[in-house]
Short mmCIF file of C-alpha atoms in Angstrom, two decimals:
data_model
loop_
_atom_site.label_atom_id
_atom_site.label_comp_id
_atom_site.label_asym_id
_atom_site.label_seq_id
_atom_site.Cartn_x
_atom_site.Cartn_y
_atom_site.Cartn_z
CA ASP Y 183 -41.23 45.87 -1.86
CA TYR Y 184 -44.66 45.52 -3.31
CA SER Y 185 -46.58 44.08 -0.30
CA TRP Y 186 -49.44 41.60 -0.42
CA ALA Y 187 -51.71 44.29 1.01
CA ALA Y 188 -50.97 46.55 -1.90
CA LYS Y 189 -51.65 43.71 -4.30
CA ALA Y 190 -54.97 43.02 -2.65
CA GLY Y 191 -55.83 46.69 -2.90
CA ASP Y 192 -55.11 46.67 -6.61
CA VAL Y 193 -57.37 43.65 -7.06
CA PHE Y 194 -60.27 45.34 -5.27
CA ASN Y 195 -59.73 48.55 -7.25
CA SER Y 196 -59.87 46.58 -10.51
CA TYR Y 197 -63.28 45.21 -9.57
CA TYR Y 198 -64.59 48.76 -9.28
CA GLU Y 199 -63.43 49.40 -12.85
CA ILE Y 200 -65.07 46.23 -14.30
CA PRO Y 201 -68.58 46.77 -15.80
CA PHE Y 202 -71.42 45.61 -13.56
CA TYR Y 203 -72.80 43.11 -16.12
CA HIS Y 204 -69.37 41.43 -16.17
CA LEU Y 205 -69.63 40.72 -12.44
CA ILE Y 206 -73.13 39.30 -12.87
CA VAL Y 207 -71.92 36.87 -15.55
CA GLU Y 208 -68.99 35.74 -13.40
CA LEU Y 209 -71.24 35.23 -10.37
CA ALA Y 210 -73.70 33.15 -12.44
CA LEU Y 211 -70.83 31.03 -13.73
CA VAL Y 212 -69.53 30.37 -10.21
CA LEU Y 213 -73.00 29.37 -9.00
CA PHE Y 214 -73.43 27.03 -11.98
CA ILE Y 215 -70.10 25.29 -11.21
CA LEU Y 216 -71.07 24.89 -7.55
CA LYS Y 217 -74.40 23.36 -8.55
CA ILE Y 218 -72.66 20.77 -10.76
CA LEU Y 219 -70.22 19.86 -7.99
CA MET Y 220 -72.99 19.51 -5.42
CA SER Y 221 -75.16 17.39 -7.72
CA LYS Y 222 -72.28 14.98 -8.28
CA SER Y 223 -71.61 14.72 -4.57
CA THR Y 224 -75.19 13.71 -3.81
CA GLY Y 225 -74.78 10.55 -5.83
CA SER Y 226 -76.40 9.13 -8.98
CA PRO Y 227 -79.17 6.59 -9.71
CA GLY Y 228 -76.49 3.96 -10.09
CA ASP Y 229 -75.62 4.29 -6.41
CA GLU Y 230 -79.05 3.08 -5.31
CA THR Y 231 -79.43 -0.31 -3.69
CA PRO Y 232 -80.23 -2.87 -6.41
CA LEU Y 233 -83.54 -4.74 -6.29
CA THR Y 234 -83.57 -8.37 -5.33
CA GLU Y 235 -84.78 -10.92 -7.84
CA LYS Y 236 -87.97 -11.45 -5.81
CA GLU Y 237 -88.70 -7.70 -5.78
CA MET Y 238 -88.20 -7.48 -9.55
CA GLU Y 239 -90.56 -10.41 -10.16
CA LYS Y 240 -93.19 -8.76 -7.98
CA LEU Y 241 -92.93 -5.44 -9.88
CA ILE Y 242 -93.17 -7.23 -13.22
CA ALA Y 243 -96.22 -9.20 -12.09
CA GLU Y 244 -97.96 -5.99 -10.92
CA TRP Y 245 -97.19 -4.05 -14.14
CA THR Y 246 -100.04 -3.75 -16.66
CA PRO Y 247 -99.03 -2.45 -20.10
CA GLU Y 248 -101.18 0.12 -21.89
CA PRO Y 249 -103.10 -1.39 -24.85
CA LEU Y 250 -101.76 -0.51 -28.30
CA VAL Y 251 -105.34 0.23 -29.42
CA PRO Y 252 -108.29 1.37 -27.27
CA VAL Y 253 -110.26 -1.36 -25.53
CA GLY Y 254 -113.25 -2.37 -27.64
CA ALA Y 255 -111.79 -0.95 -30.86
CA ALA Y 256 -111.99 -4.33 -32.59
CA GLU Y 257 -115.71 -4.63 -31.83
CA ASN Y 258 -116.34 -1.13 -33.24
CA GLU Y 259 -114.27 -1.65 -36.38
CA ILE Y 260 -116.22 -0.94 -39.57
CA PRO Y 261 -116.21 -3.94 -41.95
CA VAL Y 262 -114.29 -3.12 -45.11
CA PRO Y 263 -115.92 -4.23 -48.38
CA ILE Y 264 -113.53 -6.37 -50.42
CA ILE Y 265 -113.24 -5.54 -54.14
CA GLU Y 266 -112.66 -8.52 -56.41
CA SER Y 267 -112.58 -6.96 -59.88
CA LYS Y 268 -111.53 -3.91 -61.88
CA VAL Y 269 -113.06 -0.73 -60.53
CA GLY Y 270 -114.76 0.27 -63.78
CA LYS Y 271 -118.40 0.85 -64.66
CA TYR Y 272 -119.19 -2.27 -62.68
CA VAL Y 273 -117.33 -3.52 -59.63
CA THR Y 274 -117.56 -6.84 -57.78
CA ILE Y 275 -117.76 -6.32 -54.02
CA ASP Y 276 -117.79 -9.34 -51.70
CA GLY Y 277 -118.85 -11.51 -54.61
CA LYS Y 278 -121.67 -9.20 -55.75
CA GLU Y 279 -121.48 -7.22 -59.02
CA CYS Y 280 -122.61 -3.63 -58.54
CA LEU Y 281 -123.05 -0.55 -60.70
CA ASN Y 282 -120.20 1.71 -59.61
CA LEU Y 283 -121.42 5.03 -58.20
CA ALA Y 284 -118.64 5.29 -55.62
CA THR Y 285 -115.23 5.78 -57.25
CA MET Y 286 -113.90 8.77 -59.15
CA ASN Y 287 -113.31 7.17 -62.52
CA PHE Y 288 -115.01 10.21 -64.08
CA LEU Y 289 -113.99 9.58 -67.69
CA GLY Y 290 -114.08 5.79 -67.61
CA MET Y 291 -110.35 5.36 -68.24
CA ILE Y 292 -110.03 2.30 -66.02
CA GLY Y 293 -110.43 -0.87 -68.05
CA LYS Y 294 -109.72 0.59 -71.49
CA GLU Y 295 -107.71 -2.02 -73.41
CA GLU Y 296 -105.43 0.47 -75.15
CA ILE Y 297 -104.41 2.01 -71.81
CA GLU Y 298 -103.78 -1.40 -70.29
CA GLU Y 299 -101.69 -2.38 -73.31
CA ALA Y 300 -99.60 0.81 -72.91
CA ALA Y 301 -98.94 -0.21 -69.31
CA VAL Y 302 -97.92 -3.74 -70.33
CA GLN Y 303 -95.50 -2.46 -72.97
CA SER Y 304 -94.01 -0.03 -70.44
CA VAL Y 305 -93.41 -2.82 -67.90
CA GLN Y 306 -91.74 -4.94 -70.56
CA LYS Y 307 -89.44 -2.06 -71.54
CA TYR Y 308 -88.69 -0.33 -68.20
CA GLY Y 309 -89.71 -2.78 -65.49
CA VAL Y 310 -92.20 -1.97 -62.74
CA GLY Y 311 -90.56 0.92 -60.87
CA ALA Y 312 -87.81 3.49 -61.16
CA CYS Y 313 -86.35 2.74 -57.69
CA GLY Y 314 -84.95 6.23 -57.30
CA PRO Y 315 -85.95 9.92 -57.05
CA ARG Y 316 -86.00 12.02 -60.19
CA GLY Y 317 -82.64 13.60 -59.38
CA PHE Y 318 -80.93 10.26 -58.71
CA TYR Y 319 -81.35 8.00 -61.73
CA GLY Y 320 -85.13 8.07 -61.42
CA THR Y 321 -85.88 10.21 -64.49
CA ILE Y 322 -87.10 8.10 -67.41
CA ASP Y 323 -87.90 9.39 -70.89
CA VAL Y 324 -91.66 8.81 -70.42
CA HIS Y 325 -91.58 11.21 -67.44
CA LEU Y 326 -90.28 13.97 -69.69
CA LEU Y 327 -92.80 13.11 -72.43
CA LEU Y 328 -95.66 13.29 -69.93
CA GLU Y 329 -94.50 16.60 -68.47
CA GLU Y 330 -94.26 18.05 -71.96
CA LYS Y 331 -97.72 16.74 -72.86
CA LEU Y 332 -99.30 18.15 -69.69
CA ALA Y 333 -97.65 21.57 -70.15
CA LYS Y 334 -98.84 21.77 -73.74
CA PHE Y 335 -102.37 20.67 -72.85
CA MET Y 336 -102.66 23.19 -70.00
CA ASP Y 337 -101.04 25.95 -72.09
CA CYS Y 338 -98.22 26.38 -69.55
CA GLU Y 339 -94.49 26.87 -69.93
CA GLU Y 340 -93.60 23.82 -67.87
CA ALA Y 341 -95.06 20.96 -65.83
CA ILE Y 342 -93.71 18.66 -63.14
CA ILE Y 343 -95.05 15.25 -62.11
CA TYR Y 344 -95.10 13.56 -58.71
CA SER Y 345 -95.44 9.89 -57.86
CA TYR Y 346 -98.37 10.39 -55.46
CA GLY Y 347 -101.38 12.65 -55.87
CA PHE Y 348 -101.67 13.58 -52.18
CA ALA Y 349 -98.00 14.54 -51.98
CA THR Y 350 -98.24 16.90 -54.96
CA VAL Y 351 -100.09 19.81 -53.37
CA ALA Y 352 -98.76 18.88 -49.90
CA SER Y 353 -95.22 19.37 -51.29
CA ALA Y 354 -95.90 22.31 -53.60
CA ILE Y 355 -97.30 24.63 -50.92
CA PRO Y 356 -94.33 24.48 -48.48
CA ALA Y 357 -91.92 24.73 -51.41
CA TYR Y 358 -92.93 28.39 -51.72
CA SER Y 359 -94.66 29.51 -48.54
CA LYS Y 360 -92.48 29.57 -45.41
CA ARG Y 361 -92.64 30.67 -41.79
CA GLY Y 362 -93.66 34.33 -41.68
CA ASP Y 363 -95.56 34.19 -44.97
CA ILE Y 364 -99.37 34.42 -45.10
CA ILE Y 365 -101.87 32.02 -46.65
CA PHE Y 366 -105.58 32.68 -47.19
CA CYS Y 367 -107.52 29.46 -47.62
CA ASP Y 368 -111.09 28.17 -47.98
CA LYS Y 369 -112.31 26.22 -44.94
CA GLU Y 370 -113.46 23.26 -47.06
CA VAL Y 371 -110.18 22.47 -48.81
CA CYS Y 372 -109.14 18.82 -48.98
CA TYR Y 373 -106.90 17.16 -46.41
CA ALA Y 374 -103.84 17.25 -48.68
CA ILE Y 375 -103.98 21.06 -48.81
CA GLN Y 376 -104.39 21.21 -45.04
CA LYS Y 377 -101.23 19.11 -44.59
CA GLY Y 378 -99.32 21.25 -47.09
CA ILE Y 379 -100.23 24.42 -45.21
CA LEU Y 380 -99.25 22.83 -41.90
CA ALA Y 381 -95.87 21.81 -43.33
CA SER Y 382 -95.26 25.37 -44.55
CA ARG Y 383 -95.49 26.77 -40.98
CA SER Y 384 -97.04 29.88 -42.50
CA THR Y 385 -99.64 32.09 -40.87
CA VAL Y 386 -103.01 30.97 -42.26
CA PHE Y 387 -106.39 32.68 -42.37
CA TYR Y 388 -109.38 30.48 -43.28
CA TYR Y 389 -112.44 32.09 -44.86
CA ASN Y 390 -115.92 30.59 -44.90
CA HIS Y 391 -116.59 28.17 -47.73
CA ASN Y 392 -116.91 30.01 -51.05
CA ASP Y 393 -117.67 33.21 -49.09
CA LEU Y 394 -115.50 35.73 -50.89
CA ASP Y 395 -117.00 38.61 -48.92
CA HIS Y 396 -115.50 37.04 -45.80
CA LEU Y 397 -112.22 36.69 -47.70
CA VAL Y 398 -112.31 40.44 -48.45
CA GLU Y 399 -112.71 41.15 -44.73
CA LEU Y 400 -109.59 39.09 -43.97
CA LEU Y 401 -107.66 40.77 -46.79
CA GLU Y 402 -108.66 44.23 -45.55
CA ALA Y 403 -107.62 43.35 -42.00
CA GLN Y 404 -104.23 42.18 -43.26
CA ALA Y 405 -103.84 45.31 -45.38
CA ALA Y 406 -104.40 47.41 -42.25
CA GLN Y 407 -101.69 45.43 -40.44
CA ASP Y 408 -99.32 45.92 -43.38
CA LYS Y 409 -99.73 49.70 -43.15
CA LYS Y 410 -98.69 49.59 -39.49
CA ASN Y 411 -95.52 47.66 -40.32
CA PRO Y 412 -94.57 48.38 -43.96
CA LYS Y 413 -91.03 47.07 -43.50
CA LYS Y 414 -92.31 43.61 -42.56
CA ALA Y 415 -95.00 43.74 -45.26
CA ARG Y 416 -92.40 44.20 -47.99
CA VAL Y 417 -90.74 40.85 -47.18
CA THR Y 418 -93.93 38.86 -46.51
CA ASN Y 419 -95.25 36.62 -49.28
CA ARG Y 420 -99.02 36.19 -49.58
CA PHE Y 421 -100.80 33.22 -51.12
CA LEU Y 422 -104.37 32.15 -51.70
CA VAL Y 423 -104.87 28.38 -51.83
CA THR Y 424 -108.14 26.81 -52.93
CA GLU Y 425 -109.69 23.98 -54.94
CA GLY Y 426 -111.29 24.42 -58.33
CA LEU Y 427 -113.94 21.79 -57.56
CA PHE Y 428 -114.23 20.98 -53.86
CA VAL Y 429 -114.24 17.27 -53.11
CA ASN Y 430 -115.87 17.89 -49.72
CA THR Y 431 -118.83 19.86 -51.07
CA GLY Y 432 -118.97 19.45 -54.86
CA GLN Y 433 -119.00 23.24 -55.24
CA ILE Y 434 -117.05 25.29 -57.81
CA THR Y 435 -114.90 28.24 -56.74
CA ASN Y 436 -115.44 31.69 -58.24
CA LEU Y 437 -112.10 32.07 -60.03
CA PRO Y 438 -112.80 35.39 -61.85
CA ARG Y 439 -113.58 37.08 -58.52
CA LEU Y 440 -110.43 35.64 -56.96
CA ILE Y 441 -108.35 37.06 -59.82
CA GLU Y 442 -109.91 40.50 -59.22
CA LEU Y 443 -108.97 40.28 -55.55
CA LYS Y 444 -105.48 39.11 -56.45
CA GLN Y 445 -104.87 42.18 -58.57
CA LYS Y 446 -106.15 44.46 -55.80
CA TYR Y 447 -104.52 42.87 -52.74
CA LYS Y 448 -101.40 41.44 -54.38
CA PHE Y 449 -101.27 37.75 -53.55
CA ARG Y 450 -100.41 34.61 -55.52
CA ILE Y 451 -103.06 32.01 -56.42
CA PHE Y 452 -102.39 28.30 -56.01
CA LEU Y 453 -105.29 26.36 -57.54
CA ASP Y 454 -105.80 22.65 -56.86
CA GLU Y 455 -107.61 21.18 -59.88
CA SER Y 456 -107.41 17.54 -58.81
CA TYR Y 457 -111.17 17.10 -59.23
CA SER Y 458 -111.85 19.72 -61.93
CA PHE Y 459 -109.10 18.62 -64.34
CA GLY Y 460 -110.72 16.49 -67.04
CA VAL Y 461 -114.16 17.55 -65.79
CA LEU Y 462 -114.74 21.28 -66.27
CA GLY Y 463 -114.12 23.23 -69.43
CA GLU Y 464 -114.98 22.42 -73.03
CA ASN Y 465 -111.71 20.49 -73.44
CA GLY Y 466 -111.32 19.38 -69.82
CA ARG Y 467 -108.63 21.93 -68.95
CA GLY Y 468 -110.32 22.86 -65.71
CA LEU Y 469 -111.40 26.11 -64.14
CA THR Y 470 -109.42 28.55 -66.30
CA GLU Y 471 -111.08 27.16 -69.42
CA PHE Y 472 -114.46 26.86 -67.69
CA TYR Y 473 -114.44 30.61 -66.86
CA ASN Y 474 -112.46 31.56 -69.99
CA VAL Y 475 -109.81 33.43 -68.00
CA ASP Y 476 -106.12 33.79 -68.83
CA ARG Y 477 -104.28 30.89 -67.24
CA ARG Y 478 -101.35 33.16 -66.46
CA ASN Y 479 -103.51 34.87 -63.82
CA VAL Y 480 -103.15 31.65 -61.77
CA ASP Y 481 -99.60 31.35 -60.45
CA MET Y 482 -99.66 27.58 -60.13
CA ILE Y 483 -102.15 24.83 -61.00
CA VAL Y 484 -101.91 21.51 -59.19
CA GLY Y 485 -103.75 18.38 -60.29
CA SER Y 486 -104.09 14.67 -59.68
CA MET Y 487 -103.74 11.90 -62.23
CA GLU Y 488 -105.73 9.51 -60.03
CA PHE Y 489 -109.29 10.49 -60.98
CA SER Y 490 -110.09 11.61 -64.53
CA LEU Y 491 -106.92 9.96 -65.84
CA GLY Y 492 -107.40 6.68 -63.97
CA SER Y 493 -103.74 6.31 -63.00
CA VAL Y 494 -101.47 7.30 -60.09
CA GLY Y 495 -99.56 10.48 -59.26
CA GLY Y 496 -100.02 14.21 -59.59
CA PHE Y 497 -98.71 17.21 -61.49
CA ALA Y 498 -98.14 20.94 -61.14
CA CYS Y 499 -97.88 23.41 -64.00
CA GLY Y 500 -97.16 27.09 -64.48
CA SER Y 501 -94.29 29.29 -65.55
CA THR Y 502 -90.81 27.81 -65.86
CA PHE Y 503 -89.62 30.07 -63.04
CA VAL Y 504 -92.26 28.70 -60.67
CA ILE Y 505 -92.11 25.02 -61.62
CA ARG Y 506 -88.34 24.56 -61.67
CA HIS Y 507 -88.12 25.69 -58.07
CA GLN Y 508 -90.03 22.52 -57.08
CA ARG Y 509 -87.34 20.30 -58.60
CA LEU Y 510 -85.11 21.39 -55.71
CA ALA Y 511 -87.66 22.32 -53.03
CA GLY Y 512 -90.65 19.99 -53.53
CA ALA Y 513 -90.16 17.30 -50.86
CA GLY Y 514 -92.40 14.77 -52.62
CA TYR Y 515 -90.41 15.23 -55.82
CA VAL Y 516 -86.90 15.34 -54.37
CA PHE Y 517 -87.10 12.52 -51.82
CA SER Y 518 -89.67 10.08 -53.24
CA ALA Y 519 -89.07 7.41 -55.84
CA SER Y 520 -90.27 8.71 -59.19
CA LEU Y 521 -93.59 7.79 -60.77
CA PRO Y 522 -93.47 4.18 -62.07
CA PRO Y 523 -93.06 4.43 -65.85
CA LEU Y 524 -96.10 2.23 -66.46
CA HIS Y 525 -98.31 4.90 -64.83
CA ALA Y 526 -96.72 7.67 -66.89
CA SER Y 527 -97.39 5.64 -70.04
CA MET Y 528 -101.00 5.11 -68.97
CA VAL Y 529 -101.57 8.86 -68.52
CA ILE Y 530 -100.03 9.66 -71.90
CA LYS Y 531 -102.39 7.16 -73.56
CA ALA Y 532 -105.40 8.31 -71.49
CA MET Y 533 -104.93 11.91 -72.64
CA ASP Y 534 -105.27 10.71 -76.23
CA TYR Y 535 -108.94 10.08 -75.37
CA PHE Y 536 -109.54 13.69 -74.38
CA GLU Y 537 -112.25 14.93 -76.77
CA LYS Y 538 -115.02 17.50 -76.44
CA ASP Y 539 -117.73 14.87 -76.75
CA LEU Y 540 -116.34 12.98 -73.76
CA PHE Y 541 -116.48 16.02 -71.47
CA ALA Y 542 -119.92 17.01 -72.78
CA LYS Y 543 -121.16 13.49 -71.97
CA LEU Y 544 -119.88 13.77 -68.39
CA ILE Y 545 -121.52 17.15 -67.80
CA ALA Y 546 -124.81 15.88 -69.25
CA ASN Y 547 -124.74 12.90 -66.88
CA CYS Y 548 -123.97 15.20 -63.94
CA LYS Y 549 -127.02 17.33 -64.72
CA VAL Y 550 -129.27 14.27 -65.04
CA ALA Y 551 -128.11 12.89 -61.69
CA HIS Y 552 -128.52 16.25 -59.96
CA GLU Y 553 -132.03 16.77 -61.31
CA ALA Y 554 -133.12 13.25 -60.31
CA LEU Y 555 -131.65 13.52 -56.81
CA GLU Y 556 -133.30 16.88 -56.17
CA ALA Y 557 -136.69 15.26 -56.78
CA ILE Y 558 -136.28 13.04 -53.69
CA ASP Y 559 -137.88 14.90 -50.77
CA THR Y 560 -136.28 12.83 -47.99
CA ILE Y 561 -132.69 13.90 -48.75
CA THR Y 562 -130.66 17.04 -49.41
CA ILE Y 563 -128.07 17.36 -52.17
CA ALA Y 564 -124.81 19.32 -51.90
CA GLY Y 565 -122.83 19.96 -55.04
CA ASP Y 566 -122.97 22.03 -58.20
CA PRO Y 567 -125.18 20.58 -60.98
CA LEU Y 568 -122.02 20.32 -63.12
CA SER Y 569 -120.07 18.42 -60.47
CA PRO Y 570 -119.65 14.63 -60.82
CA MET Y 571 -119.64 14.39 -57.00
CA LYS Y 572 -122.99 14.64 -55.20
CA HIS Y 573 -123.17 14.64 -51.40
CA ILE Y 574 -126.40 13.04 -50.16
CA ARG Y 575 -127.69 13.68 -46.64
CA LEU Y 576 -130.86 12.65 -44.86
CA ILE Y 577 -133.19 15.51 -44.00
CA ASP Y 578 -133.98 13.93 -40.62
CA ASN Y 579 -131.52 12.15 -38.33
CA ASN Y 580 -128.55 12.39 -40.66
CA ASN Y 581 -125.63 10.49 -39.12
CA GLU Y 582 -122.78 8.31 -40.31
CA ASP Y 583 -124.23 5.04 -39.00
CA ALA Y 584 -127.50 5.60 -40.87
CA LEU Y 585 -125.69 6.51 -44.08
CA ARG Y 586 -123.41 3.50 -43.83
CA GLU Y 587 -126.40 1.22 -43.39
CA LEU Y 588 -128.01 2.77 -46.47
CA CYS Y 589 -124.83 2.01 -48.46
CA ASN Y 590 -124.96 -1.62 -47.30
CA ILE Y 591 -128.63 -1.87 -48.35
CA ALA Y 592 -127.79 -0.28 -51.72
CA ARG Y 593 -125.12 -2.90 -52.29
CA GLU Y 594 -127.77 -5.57 -51.90
CA ARG Y 595 -129.54 -3.82 -54.77
CA ASN Y 596 -126.37 -3.97 -56.86
CA LEU Y 597 -125.45 -0.32 -56.33
CA ALA Y 598 -122.00 0.64 -55.03
CA LEU Y 599 -122.18 3.79 -52.88
CA THR Y 600 -119.78 5.10 -50.25
CA VAL Y 601 -119.88 7.32 -47.18
CA ALA Y 602 -117.47 10.24 -47.49
CA SER Y 603 -114.61 9.55 -45.07
CA TYR Y 604 -112.60 12.11 -43.10
CA THR Y 605 -109.72 11.82 -40.65
CA SER Y 606 -109.97 12.76 -36.99
CA THR Y 607 -107.42 15.53 -37.59
CA GLU Y 608 -109.49 17.53 -40.08
CA LEU Y 609 -109.34 21.21 -39.12
CA PHE Y 610 -113.08 21.73 -39.48
CA LYS Y 611 -115.81 19.21 -38.70
CA LYS Y 612 -117.52 17.70 -41.75
CA GLU Y 613 -121.18 16.76 -41.89
CA PRO Y 614 -121.51 13.06 -42.83
CA SER Y 615 -122.78 12.29 -46.32
CA ILE Y 616 -123.04 9.62 -48.97
CA ARG Y 617 -120.83 10.68 -51.87
CA LEU Y 618 -122.35 9.60 -55.18
CA THR Y 619 -120.11 9.95 -58.23
CA VAL Y 620 -121.05 10.13 -61.90
CA ASN Y 621 -118.99 9.00 -64.88
CA THR Y 622 -119.19 8.98 -68.67
CA GLU Y 623 -119.93 5.25 -68.95
CA LEU Y 624 -123.35 5.55 -67.30
CA THR Y 625 -126.43 5.88 -69.48
CA GLU Y 626 -129.23 8.27 -68.63
CA GLU Y 627 -131.51 5.31 -67.94
CA GLU Y 628 -129.00 3.79 -65.52
CA ILE Y 629 -128.63 7.08 -63.67
CA ARG Y 630 -132.38 7.63 -63.29
CA SER Y 631 -132.98 4.02 -62.29
CA SER Y 632 -130.20 4.14 -59.70
CA VAL Y 633 -131.45 7.39 -58.20
CA GLN Y 634 -134.98 5.96 -58.05
CA SER Y 635 -133.62 2.95 -56.15
CA ILE Y 636 -131.82 5.28 -53.74
CA GLY Y 637 -135.05 7.15 -53.08
CA GLU Y 638 -136.89 3.89 -52.43
CA LEU Y 639 -134.33 2.49 -50.03
CA VAL Y 640 -134.26 5.79 -48.10
CA GLU Y 641 -138.05 5.64 -47.78
CA GLN Y 642 -137.86 2.05 -46.57
CA TYR Y 643 -135.12 2.92 -44.09
CA ILE Y 644 -137.12 5.83 -42.66
CA SER Y 645 -140.28 3.69 -42.38
CA ARG Y 646 -138.40 0.90 -40.63
CA ASN Y 647 -136.62 3.16 -38.15
CA ASN Y 648 -139.40 5.68 -37.59
CA PRO Y 649 -142.70 3.80 -37.88
CA GLU Y 650 -144.64 6.49 -35.99
CA GLY Y 651 -143.70 9.17 -38.49
CA SER Y 652 -144.39 7.05 -41.56
#
């Protein structure tokens, strides 16, 4: 008979034949089961003695909830000026009519009767909104007409429109760049680009503002890393993301140099022309026309319809291969309700006003404003002479409170100015400034008179707050 001792011997012999890692796994499993059994035997929170009603009332009385907003926030809240009219050449703020030097109605599209009539006719035909994304009964014929018009104007194969300007570039970037890819980006890009890069989860290298020599250093460093790991380099996409005209500085990017670097270091260029579209170039086509470079050297152009076009939404244009990918991967396109048809109709009509004389008028006004502002010795001016955005800073004691007070004083003189606003989550700290904007509806006399008033109120502010130095 096969005895129990023999059986036990066979069992022990089998353990010698089992791989060591197998024993470790079994031991860990046994310990895990014991831990579960012991934790159950020690009881659960439900086994605790319940509180008496008196004890509960005492705990509730002693509990102090955390405030939803910081203490004193209401006292520190900045009063918001209330607008009571169209935001055109003139704007009524808190009952006072002011010359508008604050909003980005660069081409004066807001208030044009023909554009308003196009919006009214669109509402009568389509209603106010589409109430659905483009892929789910949200595509209306005016959307297709606008995309065709934008593609033709920008000399691109295809264009796509979004219902919100901010979401355009913030959706377009992560549609292409993913985790493991690399993005090179200017430090002064707008907040929408920052959010798009964050959403992409890509590795990002920021170069100093408009410092392309610093960009070369970063590109060379990456090239050295690629040589160490060529297998990884072959599957890594590289992008350069920048603005054509920087809203935070008013500076223009050096596109021809970027194209040279693209051809040498092999990356794709995503160019945000939200503030240069309808501003730069003989026909308002932006940076590619301004520098007279082949648009095909830029892989994708992104723009807003909320500034020069005076409407709502944004667009992206490029090759059919690039743009059609966004119709499935652009979050702001796929998941958001489509652009209200009235806004698409407004943009179509606004583009009918695009003429060389209009853009020449804007550039002339920009130069006049820049020249006049530079003559004031108590302030500094940031921004290209051709930019319709001028950032004004005090030479001495420049701070947001002082600039905000100057804007309030200017409003008393019937001038609407604004302090450039930034969120607390900006990647790089911004120096406070008054952002003065120029548009085509201003006359040279109005620009010079307004700048003279700004110079006078700055002098008065300095004298009042620094009597010893006056």
